[in-house]
Short mmCIF file of C-alpha atoms and ligand atoms in Angstrom, two decimals:
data_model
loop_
_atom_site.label_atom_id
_atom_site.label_comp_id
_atom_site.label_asym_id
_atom_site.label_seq_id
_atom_site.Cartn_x
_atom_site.Cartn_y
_atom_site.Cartn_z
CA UNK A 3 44.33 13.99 46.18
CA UNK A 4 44.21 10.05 45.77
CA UNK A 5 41.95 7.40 44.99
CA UNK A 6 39.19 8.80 46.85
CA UNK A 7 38.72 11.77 44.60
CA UNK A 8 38.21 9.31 42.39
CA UNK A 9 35.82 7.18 44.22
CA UNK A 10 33.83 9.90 45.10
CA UNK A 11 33.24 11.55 41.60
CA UNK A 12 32.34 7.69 40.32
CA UNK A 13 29.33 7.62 43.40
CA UNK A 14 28.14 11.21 41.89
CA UNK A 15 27.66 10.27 38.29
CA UNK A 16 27.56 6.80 37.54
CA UNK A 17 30.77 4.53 36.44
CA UNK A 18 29.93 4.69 33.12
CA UNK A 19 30.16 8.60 33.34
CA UNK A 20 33.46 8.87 35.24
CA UNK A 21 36.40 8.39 32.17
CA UNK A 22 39.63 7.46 33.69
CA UNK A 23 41.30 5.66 31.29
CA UNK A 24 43.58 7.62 28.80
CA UNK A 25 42.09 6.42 25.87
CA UNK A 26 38.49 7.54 26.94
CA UNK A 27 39.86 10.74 28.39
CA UNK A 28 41.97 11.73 25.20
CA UNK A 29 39.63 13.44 23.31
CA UNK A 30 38.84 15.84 26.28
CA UNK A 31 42.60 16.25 26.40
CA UNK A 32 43.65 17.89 23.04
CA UNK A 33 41.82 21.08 21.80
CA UNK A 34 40.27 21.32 18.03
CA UNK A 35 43.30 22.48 16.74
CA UNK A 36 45.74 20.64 18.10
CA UNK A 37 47.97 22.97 19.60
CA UNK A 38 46.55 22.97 23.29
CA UNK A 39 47.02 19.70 25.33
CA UNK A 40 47.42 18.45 28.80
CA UNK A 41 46.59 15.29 30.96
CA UNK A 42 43.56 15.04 32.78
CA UNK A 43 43.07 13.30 36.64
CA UNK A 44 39.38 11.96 35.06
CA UNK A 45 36.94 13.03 33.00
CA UNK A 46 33.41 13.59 34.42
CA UNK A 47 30.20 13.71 32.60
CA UNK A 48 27.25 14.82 34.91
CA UNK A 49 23.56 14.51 34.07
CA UNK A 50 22.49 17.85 35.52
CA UNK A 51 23.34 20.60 37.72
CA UNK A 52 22.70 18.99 40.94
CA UNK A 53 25.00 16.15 39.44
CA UNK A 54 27.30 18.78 38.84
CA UNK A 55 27.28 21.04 41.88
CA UNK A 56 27.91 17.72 43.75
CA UNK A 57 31.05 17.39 41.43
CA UNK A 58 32.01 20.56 42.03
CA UNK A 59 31.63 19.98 45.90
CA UNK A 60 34.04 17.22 45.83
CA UNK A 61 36.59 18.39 43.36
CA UNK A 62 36.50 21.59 45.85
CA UNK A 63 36.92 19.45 49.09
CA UNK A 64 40.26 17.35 47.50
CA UNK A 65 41.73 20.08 45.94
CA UNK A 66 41.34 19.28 42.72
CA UNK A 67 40.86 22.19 39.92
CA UNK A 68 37.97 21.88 37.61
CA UNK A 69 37.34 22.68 33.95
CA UNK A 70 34.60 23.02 32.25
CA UNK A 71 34.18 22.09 28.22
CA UNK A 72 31.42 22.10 25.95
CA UNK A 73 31.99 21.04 22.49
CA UNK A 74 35.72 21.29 22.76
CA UNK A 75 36.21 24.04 19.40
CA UNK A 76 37.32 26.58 21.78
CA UNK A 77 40.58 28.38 20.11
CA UNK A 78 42.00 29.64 23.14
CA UNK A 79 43.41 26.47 25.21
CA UNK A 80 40.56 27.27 27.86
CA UNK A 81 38.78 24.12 27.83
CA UNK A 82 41.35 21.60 28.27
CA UNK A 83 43.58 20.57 30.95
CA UNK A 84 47.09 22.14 31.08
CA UNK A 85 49.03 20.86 33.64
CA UNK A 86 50.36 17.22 34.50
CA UNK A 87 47.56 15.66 35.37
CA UNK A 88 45.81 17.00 38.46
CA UNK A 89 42.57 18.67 36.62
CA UNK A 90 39.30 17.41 36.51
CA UNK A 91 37.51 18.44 33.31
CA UNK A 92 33.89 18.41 33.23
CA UNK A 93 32.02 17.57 30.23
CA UNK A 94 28.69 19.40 29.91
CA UNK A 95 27.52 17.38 27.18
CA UNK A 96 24.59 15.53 28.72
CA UNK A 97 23.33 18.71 29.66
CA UNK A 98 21.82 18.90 26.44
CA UNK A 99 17.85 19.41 26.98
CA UNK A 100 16.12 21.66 24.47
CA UNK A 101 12.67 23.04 25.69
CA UNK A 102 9.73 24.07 23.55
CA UNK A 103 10.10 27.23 21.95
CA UNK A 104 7.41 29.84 23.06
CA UNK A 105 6.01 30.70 19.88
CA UNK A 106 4.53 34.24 21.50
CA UNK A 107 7.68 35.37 22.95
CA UNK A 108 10.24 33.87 20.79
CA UNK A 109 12.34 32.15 23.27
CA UNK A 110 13.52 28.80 24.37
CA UNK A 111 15.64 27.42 27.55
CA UNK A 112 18.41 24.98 26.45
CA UNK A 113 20.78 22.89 28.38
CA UNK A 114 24.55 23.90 28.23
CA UNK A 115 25.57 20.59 26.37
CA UNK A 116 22.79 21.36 23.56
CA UNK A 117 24.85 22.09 20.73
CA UNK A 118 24.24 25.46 18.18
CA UNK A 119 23.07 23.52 15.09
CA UNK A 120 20.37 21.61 17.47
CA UNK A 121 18.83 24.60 18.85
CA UNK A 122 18.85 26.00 15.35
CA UNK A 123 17.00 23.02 13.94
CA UNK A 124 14.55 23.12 16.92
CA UNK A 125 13.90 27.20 16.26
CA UNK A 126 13.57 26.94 12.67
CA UNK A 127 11.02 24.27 12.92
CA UNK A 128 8.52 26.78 14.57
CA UNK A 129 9.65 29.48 12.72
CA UNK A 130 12.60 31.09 14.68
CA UNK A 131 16.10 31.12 14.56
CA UNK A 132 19.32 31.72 16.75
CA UNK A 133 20.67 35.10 16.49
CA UNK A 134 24.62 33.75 16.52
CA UNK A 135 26.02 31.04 14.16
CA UNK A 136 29.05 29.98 13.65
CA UNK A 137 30.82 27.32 11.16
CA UNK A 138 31.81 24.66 14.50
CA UNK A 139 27.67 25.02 15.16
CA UNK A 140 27.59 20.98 14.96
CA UNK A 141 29.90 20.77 17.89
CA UNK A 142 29.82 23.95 19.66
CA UNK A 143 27.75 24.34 22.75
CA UNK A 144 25.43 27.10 23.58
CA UNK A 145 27.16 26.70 27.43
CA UNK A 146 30.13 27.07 25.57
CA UNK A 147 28.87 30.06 23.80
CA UNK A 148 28.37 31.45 26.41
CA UNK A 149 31.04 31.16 28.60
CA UNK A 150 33.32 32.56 25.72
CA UNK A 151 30.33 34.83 24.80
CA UNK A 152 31.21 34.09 20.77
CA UNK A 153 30.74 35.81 18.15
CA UNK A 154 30.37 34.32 14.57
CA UNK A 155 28.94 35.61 11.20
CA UNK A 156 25.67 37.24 12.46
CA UNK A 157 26.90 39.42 14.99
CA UNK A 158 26.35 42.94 12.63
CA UNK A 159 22.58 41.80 12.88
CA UNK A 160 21.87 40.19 16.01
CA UNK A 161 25.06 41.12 18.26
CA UNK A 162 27.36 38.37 19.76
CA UNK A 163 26.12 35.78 22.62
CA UNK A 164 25.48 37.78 25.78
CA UNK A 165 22.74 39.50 23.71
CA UNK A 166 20.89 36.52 22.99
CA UNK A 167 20.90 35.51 26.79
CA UNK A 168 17.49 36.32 28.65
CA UNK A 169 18.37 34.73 31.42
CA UNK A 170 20.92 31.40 32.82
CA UNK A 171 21.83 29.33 35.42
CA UNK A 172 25.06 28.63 36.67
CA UNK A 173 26.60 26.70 39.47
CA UNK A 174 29.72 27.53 41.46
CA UNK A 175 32.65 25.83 42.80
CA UNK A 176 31.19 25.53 45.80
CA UNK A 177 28.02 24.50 44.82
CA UNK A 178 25.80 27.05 44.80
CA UNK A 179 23.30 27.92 42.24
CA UNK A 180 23.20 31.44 40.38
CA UNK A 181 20.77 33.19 38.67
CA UNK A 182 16.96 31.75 37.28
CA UNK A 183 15.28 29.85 34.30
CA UNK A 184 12.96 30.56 32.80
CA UNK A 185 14.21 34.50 33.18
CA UNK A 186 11.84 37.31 33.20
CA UNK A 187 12.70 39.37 30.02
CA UNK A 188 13.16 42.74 31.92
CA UNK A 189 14.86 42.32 35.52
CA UNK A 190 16.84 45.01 37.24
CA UNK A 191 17.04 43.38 40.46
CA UNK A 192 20.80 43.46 41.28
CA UNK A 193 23.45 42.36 39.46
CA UNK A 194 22.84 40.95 35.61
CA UNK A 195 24.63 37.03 35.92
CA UNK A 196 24.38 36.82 31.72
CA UNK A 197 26.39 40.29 31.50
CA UNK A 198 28.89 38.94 34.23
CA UNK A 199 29.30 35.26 33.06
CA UNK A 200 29.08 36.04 29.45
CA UNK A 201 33.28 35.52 27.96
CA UNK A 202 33.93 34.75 31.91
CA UNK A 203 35.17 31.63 30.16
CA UNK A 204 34.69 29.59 32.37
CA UNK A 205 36.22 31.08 35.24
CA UNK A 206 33.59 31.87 37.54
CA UNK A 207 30.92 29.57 37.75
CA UNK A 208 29.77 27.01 34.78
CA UNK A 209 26.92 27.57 33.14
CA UNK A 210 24.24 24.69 33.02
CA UNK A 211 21.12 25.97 31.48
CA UNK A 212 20.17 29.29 29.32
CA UNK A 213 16.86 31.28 28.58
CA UNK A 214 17.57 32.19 24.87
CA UNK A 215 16.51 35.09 23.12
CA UNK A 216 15.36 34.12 19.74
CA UNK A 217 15.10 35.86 16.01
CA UNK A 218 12.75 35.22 13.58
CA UNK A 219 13.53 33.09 10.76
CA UNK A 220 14.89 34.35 7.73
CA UNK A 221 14.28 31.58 5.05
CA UNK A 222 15.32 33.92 1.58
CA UNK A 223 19.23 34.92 1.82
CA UNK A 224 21.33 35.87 -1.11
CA UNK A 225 25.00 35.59 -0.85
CA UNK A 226 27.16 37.30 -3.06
CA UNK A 227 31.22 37.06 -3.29
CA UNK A 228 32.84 40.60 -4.29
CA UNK A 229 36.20 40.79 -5.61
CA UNK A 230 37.73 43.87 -4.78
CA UNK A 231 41.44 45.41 -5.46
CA UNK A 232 42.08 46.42 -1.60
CA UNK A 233 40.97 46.44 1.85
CA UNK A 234 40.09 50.02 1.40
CA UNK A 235 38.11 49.80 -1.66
CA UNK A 236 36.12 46.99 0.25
CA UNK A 237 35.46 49.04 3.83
CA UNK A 238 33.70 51.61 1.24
CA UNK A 239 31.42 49.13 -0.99
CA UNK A 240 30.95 47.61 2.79
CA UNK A 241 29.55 51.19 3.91
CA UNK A 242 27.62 51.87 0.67
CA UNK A 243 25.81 48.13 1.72
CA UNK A 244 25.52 48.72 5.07
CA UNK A 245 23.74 51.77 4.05
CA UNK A 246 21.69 50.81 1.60
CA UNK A 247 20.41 47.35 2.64
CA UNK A 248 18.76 46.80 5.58
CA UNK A 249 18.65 42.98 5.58
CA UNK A 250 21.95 42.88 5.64
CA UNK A 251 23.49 39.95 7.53
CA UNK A 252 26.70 39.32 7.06
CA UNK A 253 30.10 40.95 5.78
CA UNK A 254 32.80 38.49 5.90
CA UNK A 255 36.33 38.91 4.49
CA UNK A 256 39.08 37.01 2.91
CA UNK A 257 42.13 37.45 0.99
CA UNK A 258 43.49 35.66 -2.32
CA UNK A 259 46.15 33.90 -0.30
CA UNK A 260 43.54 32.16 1.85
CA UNK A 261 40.74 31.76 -0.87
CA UNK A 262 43.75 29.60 -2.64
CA UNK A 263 44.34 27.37 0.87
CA UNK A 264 41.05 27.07 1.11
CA UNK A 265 40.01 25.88 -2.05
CA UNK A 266 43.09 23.67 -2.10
CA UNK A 267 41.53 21.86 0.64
CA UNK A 268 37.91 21.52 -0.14
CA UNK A 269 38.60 20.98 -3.91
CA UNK A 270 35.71 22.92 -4.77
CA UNK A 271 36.03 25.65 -8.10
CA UNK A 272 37.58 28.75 -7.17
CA UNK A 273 34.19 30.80 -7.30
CA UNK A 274 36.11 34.32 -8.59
CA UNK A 275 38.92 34.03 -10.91
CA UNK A 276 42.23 35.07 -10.01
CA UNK A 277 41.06 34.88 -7.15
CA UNK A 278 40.96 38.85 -6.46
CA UNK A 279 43.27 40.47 -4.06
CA UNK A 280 40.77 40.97 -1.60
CA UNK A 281 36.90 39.28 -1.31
CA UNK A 282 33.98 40.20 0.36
CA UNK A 283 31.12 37.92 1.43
CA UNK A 284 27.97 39.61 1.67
CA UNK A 285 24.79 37.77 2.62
CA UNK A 286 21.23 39.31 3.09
CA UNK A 287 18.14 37.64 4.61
CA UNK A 288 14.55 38.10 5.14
CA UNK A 289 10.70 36.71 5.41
CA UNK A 290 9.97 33.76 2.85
CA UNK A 291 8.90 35.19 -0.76
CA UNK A 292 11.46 37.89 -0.62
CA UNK A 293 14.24 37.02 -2.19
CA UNK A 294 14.19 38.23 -5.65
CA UNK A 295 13.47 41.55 -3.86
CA UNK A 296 16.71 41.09 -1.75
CA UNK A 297 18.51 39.59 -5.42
CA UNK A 298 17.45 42.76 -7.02
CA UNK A 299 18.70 45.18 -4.31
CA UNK A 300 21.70 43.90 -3.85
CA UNK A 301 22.33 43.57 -7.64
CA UNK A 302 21.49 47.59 -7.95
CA UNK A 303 24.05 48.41 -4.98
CA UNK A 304 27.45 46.35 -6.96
CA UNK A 305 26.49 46.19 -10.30
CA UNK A 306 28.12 49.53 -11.57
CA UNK A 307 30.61 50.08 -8.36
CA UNK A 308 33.53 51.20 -9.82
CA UNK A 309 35.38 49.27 -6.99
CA UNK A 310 34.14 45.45 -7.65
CA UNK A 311 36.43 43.79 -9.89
CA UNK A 312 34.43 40.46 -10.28
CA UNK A 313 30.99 38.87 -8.36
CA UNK A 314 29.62 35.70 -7.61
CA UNK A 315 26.03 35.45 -6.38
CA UNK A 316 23.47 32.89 -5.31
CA UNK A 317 19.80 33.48 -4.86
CA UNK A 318 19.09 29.46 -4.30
CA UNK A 319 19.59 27.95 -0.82
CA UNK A 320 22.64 25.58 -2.64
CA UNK A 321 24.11 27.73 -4.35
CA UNK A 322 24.56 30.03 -1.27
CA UNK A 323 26.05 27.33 1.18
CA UNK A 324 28.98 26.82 -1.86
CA UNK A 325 29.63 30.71 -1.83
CA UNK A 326 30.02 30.07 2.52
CA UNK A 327 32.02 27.53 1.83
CA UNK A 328 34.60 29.87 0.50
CA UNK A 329 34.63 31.28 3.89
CA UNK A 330 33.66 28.72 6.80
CA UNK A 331 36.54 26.58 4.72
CA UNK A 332 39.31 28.96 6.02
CA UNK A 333 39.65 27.51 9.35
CA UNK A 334 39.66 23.82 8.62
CA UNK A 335 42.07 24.08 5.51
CA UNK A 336 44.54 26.49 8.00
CA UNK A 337 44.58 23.30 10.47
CA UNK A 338 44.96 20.49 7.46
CA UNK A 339 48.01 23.03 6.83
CA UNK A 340 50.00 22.53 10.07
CA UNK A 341 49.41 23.46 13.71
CA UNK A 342 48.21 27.49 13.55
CA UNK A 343 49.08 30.22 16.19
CA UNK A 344 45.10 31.70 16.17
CA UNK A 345 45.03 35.43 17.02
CA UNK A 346 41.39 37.20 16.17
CA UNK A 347 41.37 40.93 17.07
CA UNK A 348 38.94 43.99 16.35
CA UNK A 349 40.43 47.13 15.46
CA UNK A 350 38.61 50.54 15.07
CA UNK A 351 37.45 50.50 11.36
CA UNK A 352 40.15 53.72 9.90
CA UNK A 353 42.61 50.82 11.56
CA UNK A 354 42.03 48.07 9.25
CA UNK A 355 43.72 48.41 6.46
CA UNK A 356 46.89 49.47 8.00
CA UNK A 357 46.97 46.74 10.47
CA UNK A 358 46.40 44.41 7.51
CA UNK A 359 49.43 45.84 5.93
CA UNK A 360 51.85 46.19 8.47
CA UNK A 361 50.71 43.18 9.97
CA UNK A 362 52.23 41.30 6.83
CA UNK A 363 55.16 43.27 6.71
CA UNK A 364 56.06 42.73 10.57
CA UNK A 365 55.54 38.61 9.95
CA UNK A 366 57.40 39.06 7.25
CA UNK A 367 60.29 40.62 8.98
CA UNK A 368 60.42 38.22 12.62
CA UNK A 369 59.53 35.04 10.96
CA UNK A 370 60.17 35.16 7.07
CA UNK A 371 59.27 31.41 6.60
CA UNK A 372 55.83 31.76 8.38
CA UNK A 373 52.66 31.66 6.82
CA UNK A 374 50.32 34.49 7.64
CA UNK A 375 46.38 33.93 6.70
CA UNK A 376 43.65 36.88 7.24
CA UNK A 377 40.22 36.77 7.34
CA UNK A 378 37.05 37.60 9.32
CA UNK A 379 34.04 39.38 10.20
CA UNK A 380 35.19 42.55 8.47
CA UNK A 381 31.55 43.87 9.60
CA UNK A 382 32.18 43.82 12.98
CA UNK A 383 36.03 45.07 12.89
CA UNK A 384 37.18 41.53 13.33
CA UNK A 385 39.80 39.91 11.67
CA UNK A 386 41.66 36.37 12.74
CA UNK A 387 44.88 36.14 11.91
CA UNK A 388 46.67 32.83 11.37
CA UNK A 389 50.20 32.16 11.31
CA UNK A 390 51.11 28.84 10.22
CA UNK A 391 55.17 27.36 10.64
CA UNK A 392 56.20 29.09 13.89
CA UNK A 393 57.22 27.11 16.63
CA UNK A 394 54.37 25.70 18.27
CA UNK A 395 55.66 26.74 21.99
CA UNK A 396 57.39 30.22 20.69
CA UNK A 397 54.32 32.98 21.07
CA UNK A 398 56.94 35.75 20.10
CA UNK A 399 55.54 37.02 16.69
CA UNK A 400 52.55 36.66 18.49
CA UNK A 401 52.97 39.08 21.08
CA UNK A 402 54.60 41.12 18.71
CA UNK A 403 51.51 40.98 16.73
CA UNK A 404 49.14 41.82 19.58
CA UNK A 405 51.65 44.77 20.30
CA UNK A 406 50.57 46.27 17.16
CA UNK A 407 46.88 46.11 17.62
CA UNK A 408 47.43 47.68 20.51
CA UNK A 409 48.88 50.46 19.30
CA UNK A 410 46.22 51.35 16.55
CA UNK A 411 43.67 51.10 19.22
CA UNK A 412 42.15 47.16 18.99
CA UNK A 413 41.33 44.72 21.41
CA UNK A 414 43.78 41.06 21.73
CA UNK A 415 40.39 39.42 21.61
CA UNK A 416 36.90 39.81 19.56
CA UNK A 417 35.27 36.41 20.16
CA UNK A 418 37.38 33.62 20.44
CA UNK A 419 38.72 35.01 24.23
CA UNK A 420 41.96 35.23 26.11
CA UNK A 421 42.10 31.43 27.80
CA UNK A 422 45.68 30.99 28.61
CA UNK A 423 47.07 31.76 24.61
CA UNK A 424 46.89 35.18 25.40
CA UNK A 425 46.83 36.33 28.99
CA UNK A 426 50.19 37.56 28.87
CA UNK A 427 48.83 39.83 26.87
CA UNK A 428 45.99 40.66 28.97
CA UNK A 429 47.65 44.16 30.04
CA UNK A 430 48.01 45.28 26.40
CA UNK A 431 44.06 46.08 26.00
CA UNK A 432 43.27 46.34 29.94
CA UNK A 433 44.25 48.63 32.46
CA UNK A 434 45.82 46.95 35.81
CA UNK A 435 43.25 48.39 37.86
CA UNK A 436 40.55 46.58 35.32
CA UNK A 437 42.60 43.51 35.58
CA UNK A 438 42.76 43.56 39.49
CA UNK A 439 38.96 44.39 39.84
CA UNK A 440 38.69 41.22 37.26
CA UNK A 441 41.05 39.01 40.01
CA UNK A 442 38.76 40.32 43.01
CA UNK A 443 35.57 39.18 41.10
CA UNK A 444 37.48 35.82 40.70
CA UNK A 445 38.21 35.87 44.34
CA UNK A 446 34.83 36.58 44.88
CA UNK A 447 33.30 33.90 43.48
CA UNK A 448 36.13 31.47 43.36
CA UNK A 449 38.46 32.26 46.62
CA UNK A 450 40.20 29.04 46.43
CA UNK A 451 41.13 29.59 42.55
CA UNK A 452 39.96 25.83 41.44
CA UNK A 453 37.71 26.78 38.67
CA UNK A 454 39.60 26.85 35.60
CA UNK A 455 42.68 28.13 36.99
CA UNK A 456 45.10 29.66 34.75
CA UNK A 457 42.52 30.81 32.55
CA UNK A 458 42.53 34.98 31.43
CA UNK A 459 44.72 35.70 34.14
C1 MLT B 775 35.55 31.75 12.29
O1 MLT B 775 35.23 32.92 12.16
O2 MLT B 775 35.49 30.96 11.34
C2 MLT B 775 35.93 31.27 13.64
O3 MLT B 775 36.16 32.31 14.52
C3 MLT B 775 37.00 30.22 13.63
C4 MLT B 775 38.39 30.70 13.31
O4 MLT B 775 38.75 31.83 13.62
O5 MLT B 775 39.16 29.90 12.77
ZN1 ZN B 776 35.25 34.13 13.80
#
């Protein structure tokens, strides 16, 4: 691999498109929080997915591995380069086309590079909406989305990415196209390219352009902040609400520990006093000229529950994104706090509350001067934890906190992935005959391992 590499990715996409010097590259270099970094050969933006199958081709033909990255907020070190120098990454950003939505079928086909909070502006204009969303949706990439197939504050509702995905289009190493868009909504024709490229993360071909399932638009939300004494107490008010209210949207959680960082940081009022032990978001949407419906039926679930200590709720569009603040705050204020080790797991629901305590008590034990922060999508069995002061290269609370969610029956990853932060936990969760049927689909698709090497396995 020399100058010609080089040369020959600067004849596919333009000069102005091929970044070689280290200031240009850098911000392709470091991931959102800091903690992943490497040095890239170049950078390479392509225009579309002939552009890109070309740079594919030639990356392929010198050698060179290849990585693809969207909006860079991945949390797993699986979008930027890792080793000294030799990988290519490929930005998908100019892949950022956004069709018209089809009003009768509630759909639209997006580039990869088209970030969340665009395609949400472009749905909600005619009166749809995406059915994931997530607090990086300014930067985040629906390619990106995909590839990690995320998750985000919706998923209870809508389920994560891969069920939003009609249909995509995807390029190989090699060059070759896969799959179709515009999709046909029903199509049993072989094997299902969203289902197998969907949290791939970007390991087996890169995604380029996506036939998106949409939802209608909810306009009328009500968000409400519960203070409650324990994680127990709130899994049961969480039940009762599931239960009883069938807008229901979100159920988010945080602790007093994190509220406190997080309001620290933003310098907004804390919005329950104290704040409570534990807090639970809940939000509830539905069709314009609703909401003092959805005010009054949430209102008649907490009111008298024995369980709520204190509430804060908005039924005006303001007064709602300050009660998400609360919430979405958590992961910038954990990175203005140092350089975090990110784990997010699911555990079965009768598993949360004991993970959440002996998760404290094991930090507490291997690194008494860390700084543990929960919080998550308590709705979906999800919680991220953060540990803040460890050693940035030392991953051996880590493990040791993966260990444990193994053993009460979770999953290492819920949305965010495995990239290369946790593959050496990969055998935790997954059997090694699952793992070594995941290598042979690699193989399959990649033989020559260039494509994000490194990457879950
Ligand atoms: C979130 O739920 O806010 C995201 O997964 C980001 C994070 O875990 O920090
Ligand atoms: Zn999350």
């Amino acid at each position: 691999m020399g100058d010609d590499l080089i040369e020959r990715l600067r004849a596919a996409v333009g000069p102005q498109h091929l970044l070689v010097d280290p200031d240009l590259r850098a911000p392709y270099e470091t991931d959102w929080t800091g903690r992943w970094s490497g040095r890239a050969r170049a950078v390479v933006r392509p225009a579309d997915a002939h552009q890109l199958a070309d740079v594919l081709r030639i990356c392929l033909a010198a050698g060179a591995p290849a990585i693809a990255q969207g909006g860079n907020t991945g949390l797993v070190g699986g979008g930027v380069p890792r080793g000294g120098g030799s990988e290519v990454v490929v930005s998908l950003a100019r892949l950022d086309g956004i069709g018209p939505v089809d009003g009768s079928s509630g759909d639209v086909v997006v580039g990869a590079g088209a970030t969340l909070a665009r395609v949400q502006e472009a749905a909600r204009a005619a009166g749809w909406d995406v059915g994931v969303d997530l607090a990086a949706r300014d930067s985040a990439t629906i390619g990106g989305m995909v590839a990690t197939n995320a998750g985000g504050v919706h998923v209870l509702r809508y389920g994560g990415m891969v069920e939003q995905v009609i249909g995509l289009e995807a390029v190989t190493m090699a060059g070759e196209v896969l799959g179709r868009v515009p999709a046909l909504r029903k199509d049993n024709s072989g094997y299902h390219w969203p289902a197998l490229l969907a949290g791939s993360e970007g390991t087996l071909a890169v995604v380029t352009r996506i036939h998106l399932k949409l939802v209608p638009h909810l306009p009328d939300r009500v968000v409400a902040l519960l203070g409650l004494p324990d994680l127990d107490a709130l899994l049961a008010v969480a039940g009762r609400l599931r239960r009883g209210l069938p807008s229901l949207r979100a159920l988010e959680v945080m602790f007093a520990d994190g509220v406190t960082l997080t309001h620290e940081y933003n310098r907004l009022p804390l919005p329950l006093p104290g704040p409570p032990p534990v807090v639970l978001l809940v939000e509830v949407a539905d069709a314009a000229g609703t909401r003092s419906r959805l005010f009054d039926a949430l209102g008649a679930l907490v009111a008298d529950d024995p369980d709520v200590l204190a509430t804060a709720v908005a039924d005006d569009e303001l007064g709602a994104r300050r009660l998400w603040r609360t919430r979405e705050d958590h992961t910038e204020a954990i990175n203005a706090a140092g350089i975090p080790h990110k784990l997010d797991v699911t555990l079965p629901t009768a598993n949360l509350a004991p993970f959440a305590d002996e998760v404290r008590a094991l930090v507490t034990s291997l690194a008494p001067a860390a700084r543990l922060v929960l919080f998550g999508h308590v709705g979906d069995g999800n919680l991220h934890v953060n540990l803040l002061g460890l050693v940035p290269d030392d991953d051996s609370v880590d493990h040791a906190v993966l260990d444990l969610v193994a053993r009460l029956g979770g999953s290492i990853s819920a949305e965010h992935g495995i990239g290369v932060a946790k593959r050496a936990d990969l055998p935790l969760t997954r059997t090694g005959a699952e793992i070594a049927t995941m290598r042979a689909i690699k193989a399959a698709l990649d033989p020559t391992g260039r494509l994000n090497p490194g990457v879950i396995f």
